[in-house]
């Protein structure tokens, strides 16, 4: 459901103090208001928590709780399903070391997840009629690609400037190898 008054946010973006806005949850899902989508800087189709790793962990938690409730023993090893497969592109290349610190980290993070991809997909369906837009919005969620959490991605330790290593490991949660 909604987490912000869309009309108030649109007004604040035009006339008020809100300099930037990012939304993943929308009023009137699955038919978000195209004018609100247009008013924000980054718009995604309610896909927070849609990373493959989170889905597997959530499924494992439900499975274990159901087994416990029914008095059975859990036999499925959910976390084993999180192991990388060949189609997962988990190796990240270090960005240009001449970039400013924040830009360097941003470019690295985008290799693990680029929100602009989801933003572009959502904006592409906003011109459709409400019924078609609702179907497209739901499709963006139900057909969501296999995206891995940042903690599954790795970058060569020797290629990461020492000043960035803590931010890469603790902030982005990427692995240094």
Short mmCIF file of C-alpha atoms in Angstrom, two decimals:
data_model
loop_
_atom_site.label_atom_id
_atom_site.label_comp_id
_atom_site.label_asym_id
_atom_site.label_seq_id
_atom_site.Cartn_x
_atom_site.Cartn_y
_atom_site.Cartn_z
CA UNK A 1 0.00 0.00 0.00
CA UNK A 2 0.92 3.65 -0.09
CA UNK A 3 3.67 5.05 2.09
CA UNK A 4 3.32 8.66 0.99
CA UNK A 5 0.54 10.99 -0.09
CA UNK A 6 1.21 11.13 -3.83
CA UNK A 7 -0.48 14.47 -4.38
CA UNK A 8 1.49 16.06 -1.54
CA UNK A 9 4.74 14.62 -2.87
CA UNK A 10 4.05 15.91 -6.39
CA UNK A 11 3.32 19.35 -4.94
CA UNK A 12 6.45 19.29 -2.77
CA UNK A 13 8.57 18.35 -5.77
CA UNK A 14 7.25 21.32 -7.74
CA UNK A 15 6.83 23.97 -5.02
CA UNK A 16 8.35 22.66 -1.85
CA UNK A 17 11.40 21.44 -0.08
CA UNK A 18 11.63 17.93 -1.56
CA UNK A 19 14.70 17.99 -3.78
CA UNK A 20 14.70 14.29 -4.68
CA UNK A 21 12.32 11.36 -4.38
CA UNK A 22 12.59 7.61 -4.87
CA UNK A 23 9.53 5.34 -4.70
CA UNK A 24 9.08 1.59 -4.85
CA UNK A 25 5.62 1.44 -3.22
CA UNK A 26 2.67 3.23 -4.83
CA UNK A 27 -0.81 4.41 -4.07
CA UNK A 28 -3.42 2.47 -6.02
CA UNK A 29 -1.15 -0.42 -7.00
CA UNK A 30 -1.12 -1.97 -9.51
CA UNK A 31 -2.10 1.25 -11.29
CA UNK A 32 0.30 3.89 -9.98
CA UNK A 33 -0.44 7.43 -11.07
CA UNK A 34 1.74 8.23 -14.11
CA UNK A 35 2.08 11.85 -12.98
CA UNK A 36 3.55 10.67 -9.67
CA UNK A 37 5.92 8.29 -11.45
CA UNK A 38 6.96 11.22 -13.62
CA UNK A 39 7.51 13.40 -10.53
CA UNK A 40 10.03 11.12 -8.82
CA UNK A 41 13.70 10.66 -9.67
CA UNK A 42 13.67 6.89 -9.41
CA UNK A 43 10.58 4.72 -9.76
CA UNK A 44 10.56 0.95 -9.33
CA UNK A 45 7.60 -1.48 -9.48
CA UNK A 46 7.46 -2.51 -5.80
CA UNK A 47 10.35 -4.94 -6.10
CA UNK A 48 12.10 -4.32 -2.78
CA UNK A 49 12.80 -7.77 -1.40
CA UNK A 50 12.63 -9.37 -4.84
CA UNK A 51 16.29 -10.39 -4.90
CA UNK A 52 16.58 -14.13 -5.43
CA UNK A 53 18.47 -14.64 -2.17
CA UNK A 54 15.73 -12.99 -0.11
CA UNK A 55 13.03 -15.05 -1.80
CA UNK A 56 14.87 -18.28 -1.03
CA UNK A 57 15.47 -17.30 2.61
CA UNK A 58 11.82 -16.29 3.01
CA UNK A 59 10.64 -19.56 1.49
CA UNK A 60 12.97 -21.51 3.79
CA UNK A 61 11.62 -19.68 6.84
CA UNK A 62 8.03 -20.47 5.87
CA UNK A 63 8.91 -24.10 5.13
CA UNK A 64 10.67 -24.55 8.48
CA UNK A 65 7.79 -22.91 10.37
CA UNK A 66 5.26 -25.13 8.61
CA UNK A 67 7.31 -28.25 9.34
CA UNK A 68 7.51 -27.26 13.00
CA UNK A 69 3.78 -26.51 13.15
CA UNK A 70 2.94 -29.88 11.59
CA UNK A 71 5.42 -31.69 13.85
CA UNK A 72 7.66 -32.71 10.98
CA UNK A 73 11.36 -32.34 10.37
CA UNK A 74 12.60 -29.90 7.78
CA UNK A 75 14.50 -31.77 5.07
CA UNK A 76 14.96 -29.05 2.48
CA UNK A 77 18.15 -27.04 2.66
CA UNK A 78 16.92 -23.66 1.43
CA UNK A 79 20.24 -21.83 1.77
CA UNK A 80 21.86 -24.35 -0.59
CA UNK A 81 19.58 -22.96 -3.32
CA UNK A 82 21.30 -19.60 -2.87
CA UNK A 83 24.61 -20.95 -4.17
CA UNK A 84 25.61 -19.14 -7.37
CA UNK A 85 24.97 -20.75 -10.74
CA UNK A 86 26.76 -20.04 -13.99
CA UNK A 87 24.16 -17.53 -15.21
CA UNK A 88 24.70 -15.34 -12.15
CA UNK A 89 27.10 -12.55 -13.05
CA UNK A 90 28.68 -11.99 -9.68
CA UNK A 91 32.16 -10.77 -10.60
CA UNK A 92 32.39 -6.98 -10.58
CA UNK A 93 35.11 -4.98 -12.26
CA UNK A 94 36.55 -2.06 -10.35
CA UNK A 95 35.56 1.32 -11.77
CA UNK A 96 38.07 3.89 -12.98
CA UNK A 97 40.23 4.80 -9.95
CA UNK A 98 40.28 8.44 -11.06
CA UNK A 99 36.57 8.82 -10.27
CA UNK A 100 35.56 10.75 -7.14
CA UNK A 101 34.91 8.44 -4.18
CA UNK A 102 31.10 8.55 -4.26
CA UNK A 103 30.97 8.04 -8.03
CA UNK A 104 33.45 5.14 -7.80
CA UNK A 105 31.25 3.38 -5.23
CA UNK A 106 28.09 4.14 -7.21
CA UNK A 107 29.57 2.66 -10.39
CA UNK A 108 30.61 -0.48 -8.50
CA UNK A 109 27.20 -0.87 -6.84
CA UNK A 110 25.43 -0.52 -10.20
CA UNK A 111 27.22 -3.64 -11.41
CA UNK A 112 25.40 -5.59 -8.70
CA UNK A 113 22.08 -3.81 -9.10
CA UNK A 114 21.26 -0.95 -11.41
CA UNK A 115 17.92 0.54 -10.32
CA UNK A 116 17.77 2.49 -13.58
CA UNK A 117 16.82 -0.79 -15.32
CA UNK A 118 13.72 -1.18 -13.17
CA UNK A 119 12.97 2.54 -13.42
CA UNK A 120 13.04 2.42 -17.23
CA UNK A 121 10.81 -0.67 -17.31
CA UNK A 122 8.20 0.99 -15.08
CA UNK A 123 8.24 4.28 -16.97
CA UNK A 124 7.83 2.40 -20.26
CA UNK A 125 4.35 1.19 -19.26
CA UNK A 126 3.01 4.43 -17.79
CA UNK A 127 1.47 5.63 -21.09
CA UNK A 128 -0.87 2.63 -21.25
CA UNK A 129 -4.54 2.70 -20.31
CA UNK A 130 -5.20 1.97 -16.62
CA UNK A 131 -6.22 -1.67 -17.14
CA UNK A 132 -3.21 -2.40 -19.37
CA UNK A 133 -0.94 -0.47 -17.00
CA UNK A 134 -2.15 -2.61 -14.08
CA UNK A 135 -1.41 -5.80 -16.00
CA UNK A 136 2.00 -4.50 -17.06
CA UNK A 137 2.86 -3.38 -13.49
CA UNK A 138 1.91 -6.81 -12.15
CA UNK A 139 3.95 -8.43 -14.92
CA UNK A 140 7.02 -6.40 -13.99
CA UNK A 141 6.75 -7.94 -10.54
CA UNK A 142 5.71 -11.52 -11.37
CA UNK A 143 8.25 -11.90 -14.18
CA UNK A 144 11.05 -10.20 -12.28
CA UNK A 145 14.51 -11.33 -13.34
CA UNK A 146 16.84 -13.33 -11.13
CA UNK A 147 18.71 -10.58 -9.28
CA UNK A 148 21.27 -11.45 -6.64
CA UNK A 149 21.87 -9.44 -3.48
CA UNK A 150 25.00 -7.29 -3.41
CA UNK A 151 26.57 -9.56 -0.78
CA UNK A 152 26.80 -12.30 -3.42
CA UNK A 153 28.95 -10.11 -5.70
CA UNK A 154 32.71 -9.93 -5.51
CA UNK A 155 35.49 -7.68 -6.71
CA UNK A 156 39.26 -8.29 -6.69
CA UNK A 157 40.68 -6.98 -3.40
CA UNK A 158 43.84 -5.74 -5.09
CA UNK A 159 41.80 -3.63 -7.51
CA UNK A 160 39.90 -1.80 -4.76
CA UNK A 161 41.67 1.30 -3.43
CA UNK A 162 42.37 0.82 0.28
CA UNK A 163 40.30 3.92 1.07
CA UNK A 164 37.22 2.19 -0.42
CA UNK A 165 37.59 -1.30 1.02
CA UNK A 166 35.55 -0.70 4.16
CA UNK A 167 32.75 0.92 2.15
CA UNK A 168 32.74 -1.99 -0.31
CA UNK A 169 32.67 -4.69 2.39
CA UNK A 170 30.60 -3.07 5.13
CA UNK A 171 28.48 -0.62 3.17
CA UNK A 172 27.81 -2.39 -0.12
CA UNK A 173 28.37 -5.80 1.52
CA UNK A 174 30.29 -7.00 -1.53
CA UNK A 175 33.03 -9.58 -1.11
CA UNK A 176 36.67 -8.71 -1.67
CA UNK A 177 38.61 -11.64 -3.11
#
